Amino acid sequence: MVEVLVRDNNVDQALRVLKKKMQREGIYREMKMRKHYEKPSEKRVREAGEAVRRARKLARKKSDFE
């Protein structure tokens, strides 16, 4: 559950903090994914692509570290 405190009636700052927290937790991405039905075959392809991207990113980080 995302929770944001409003200090000194500064709603604009609280909204910015809320948006940042939602972005970090992936809520926007999940809302976008749930907006339309995704076939199981499309889900498998998407998740496989995400796994490949994560693996490449990890390999890139490891090579930069060494």
PDB file of C-alpha atoms in Angstrom:
ATOM      1  CA  MET A   1       0.000   0.000   0.000  1.00  0.00           C
ATOM      2  CA  VAL A   2       1.431   3.360  -1.027  1.00  0.00           C
ATOM      3  CA  GLU A   3       1.119   6.074   1.583  1.00  0.00           C
ATOM      4  CA  VAL A   4       2.140   9.721   1.350  1.00  0.00           C
ATOM      5  CA  LEU A   5       2.009  12.367   4.054  1.00  0.00           C
ATOM      6  CA  VAL A   6       0.919  15.900   3.150  1.00  0.00           C
ATOM      7  CA  ARG A   7       3.013  18.444   5.006  1.00  0.00           C
ATOM      8  CA  ASP A   8       2.028  22.091   5.426  1.00  0.00           C
ATOM      9  CA  ASN A   9      -0.940  21.626   3.045  1.00  0.00           C
ATOM     10  CA  ASN A  10       1.535  21.209   0.172  1.00  0.00           C
ATOM     11  CA  VAL A  11      -0.531  18.925  -2.069  1.00  0.00           C
ATOM     12  CA  ASP A  12       1.648  19.476  -5.141  1.00  0.00           C
ATOM     13  CA  GLN A  13       4.714  18.081  -3.420  1.00  0.00           C
ATOM     14  CA  ALA A  14       2.691  15.158  -2.032  1.00  0.00           C
ATOM     15  CA  LEU A  15       1.445  14.332  -5.549  1.00  0.00           C
ATOM     16  CA  ARG A  16       4.998  14.357  -6.898  1.00  0.00           C
ATOM     17  CA  VAL A  17       6.104  12.007  -4.130  1.00  0.00           C
ATOM     18  CA  LEU A  18       3.106   9.735  -4.772  1.00  0.00           C
ATOM     19  CA  LYS A  19       3.803   9.546  -8.504  1.00  0.00           C
ATOM     20  CA  LYS A  20       7.459   8.748  -7.847  1.00  0.00           C
ATOM     21  CA  LYS A  21       6.544   5.961  -5.414  1.00  0.00           C
ATOM     22  CA  MET A  22       3.990   4.509  -7.835  1.00  0.00           C
ATOM     23  CA  GLN A  23       6.545   4.575 -10.656  1.00  0.00           C
ATOM     24  CA  ARG A  24       9.133   2.823  -8.483  1.00  0.00           C
ATOM     25  CA  GLU A  25       6.697   0.077  -7.473  1.00  0.00           C
ATOM     26  CA  GLY A  26       5.564  -0.507 -11.051  1.00  0.00           C
ATOM     27  CA  ILE A  27       1.926   0.396 -10.481  1.00  0.00           C
ATOM     28  CA  TYR A  28       1.662   2.430 -13.692  1.00  0.00           C
ATOM     29  CA  ARG A  29       3.052  -0.443 -15.718  1.00  0.00           C
ATOM     30  CA  GLU A  30       0.650  -2.905 -14.104  1.00  0.00           C
ATOM     31  CA  MET A  31      -2.329  -0.626 -14.780  1.00  0.00           C
ATOM     32  CA  LYS A  32      -1.295  -0.395 -18.428  1.00  0.00           C
ATOM     33  CA  MET A  33      -0.970  -4.184 -18.659  1.00  0.00           C
ATOM     34  CA  ARG A  34      -4.379  -4.794 -17.086  1.00  0.00           C
ATOM     35  CA  LYS A  35      -6.129  -2.270 -19.295  1.00  0.00           C
ATOM     36  CA  HIS A  36      -6.489  -4.851 -22.076  1.00  0.00           C
ATOM     37  CA  TYR A  37      -6.634  -8.630 -22.056  1.00  0.00           C
ATOM     38  CA  GLU A  38      -3.366 -10.327 -22.851  1.00  0.00           C
ATOM     39  CA  LYS A  39      -3.465 -13.786 -24.372  1.00  0.00           C
ATOM     40  CA  PRO A  40      -1.397 -16.419 -22.546  1.00  0.00           C
ATOM     41  CA  SER A  41       0.862 -16.868 -25.591  1.00  0.00           C
ATOM     42  CA  GLU A  42       1.515 -13.111 -25.732  1.00  0.00           C
ATOM     43  CA  LYS A  43       2.252 -13.121 -22.004  1.00  0.00           C
ATOM     44  CA  ARG A  44       4.837 -15.902 -22.431  1.00  0.00           C
ATOM     45  CA  VAL A  45       6.543 -14.003 -25.259  1.00  0.00           C
ATOM     46  CA  ARG A  46       6.588 -10.752 -23.270  1.00  0.00           C
ATOM     47  CA  GLU A  47       7.954 -12.399 -20.134  1.00  0.00           C
ATOM     48  CA  ALA A  48      10.656 -14.204 -22.129  1.00  0.00           C
ATOM     49  CA  GLY A  49      11.687 -10.893 -23.697  1.00  0.00           C
ATOM     50  CA  GLU A  50      11.827  -9.252 -20.284  1.00  0.00           C
ATOM     51  CA  ALA A  51      14.011 -12.101 -18.989  1.00  0.00           C
ATOM     52  CA  VAL A  52      16.404 -11.636 -21.920  1.00  0.00           C
ATOM     53  CA  ARG A  53      16.628  -7.894 -21.259  1.00  0.00           C
ATOM     54  CA  ARG A  54      17.291  -8.499 -17.547  1.00  0.00           C
ATOM     55  CA  ALA A  55      20.023 -11.032 -18.368  1.00  0.00           C
ATOM     56  CA  ARG A  56      21.688  -8.636 -20.830  1.00  0.00           C
ATOM     57  CA  LYS A  57      21.542  -5.805 -18.311  1.00  0.00           C
ATOM     58  CA  LEU A  58      23.085  -8.023 -15.621  1.00  0.00           C
ATOM     59  CA  ALA A  59      25.834  -9.157 -18.029  1.00  0.00           C
ATOM     60  CA  ARG A  60      26.539  -5.537 -18.959  1.00  0.00           C
ATOM     61  CA  LYS A  61      26.831  -4.581 -15.292  1.00  0.00           C
ATOM     62  CA  LYS A  62      29.136  -7.517 -14.603  1.00  0.00           C
ATOM     63  CA  SER A  63      31.392  -6.625 -17.532  1.00  0.00           C
ATOM     64  CA  ASP A  64      31.573  -2.987 -16.396  1.00  0.00           C
ATOM     65  CA  PHE A  65      32.439  -4.124 -12.881  1.00  0.00           C
ATOM     66  CA  GLU A  66      35.317  -6.357 -14.027  1.00  0.00           C
TER      67      GLU A  66
END
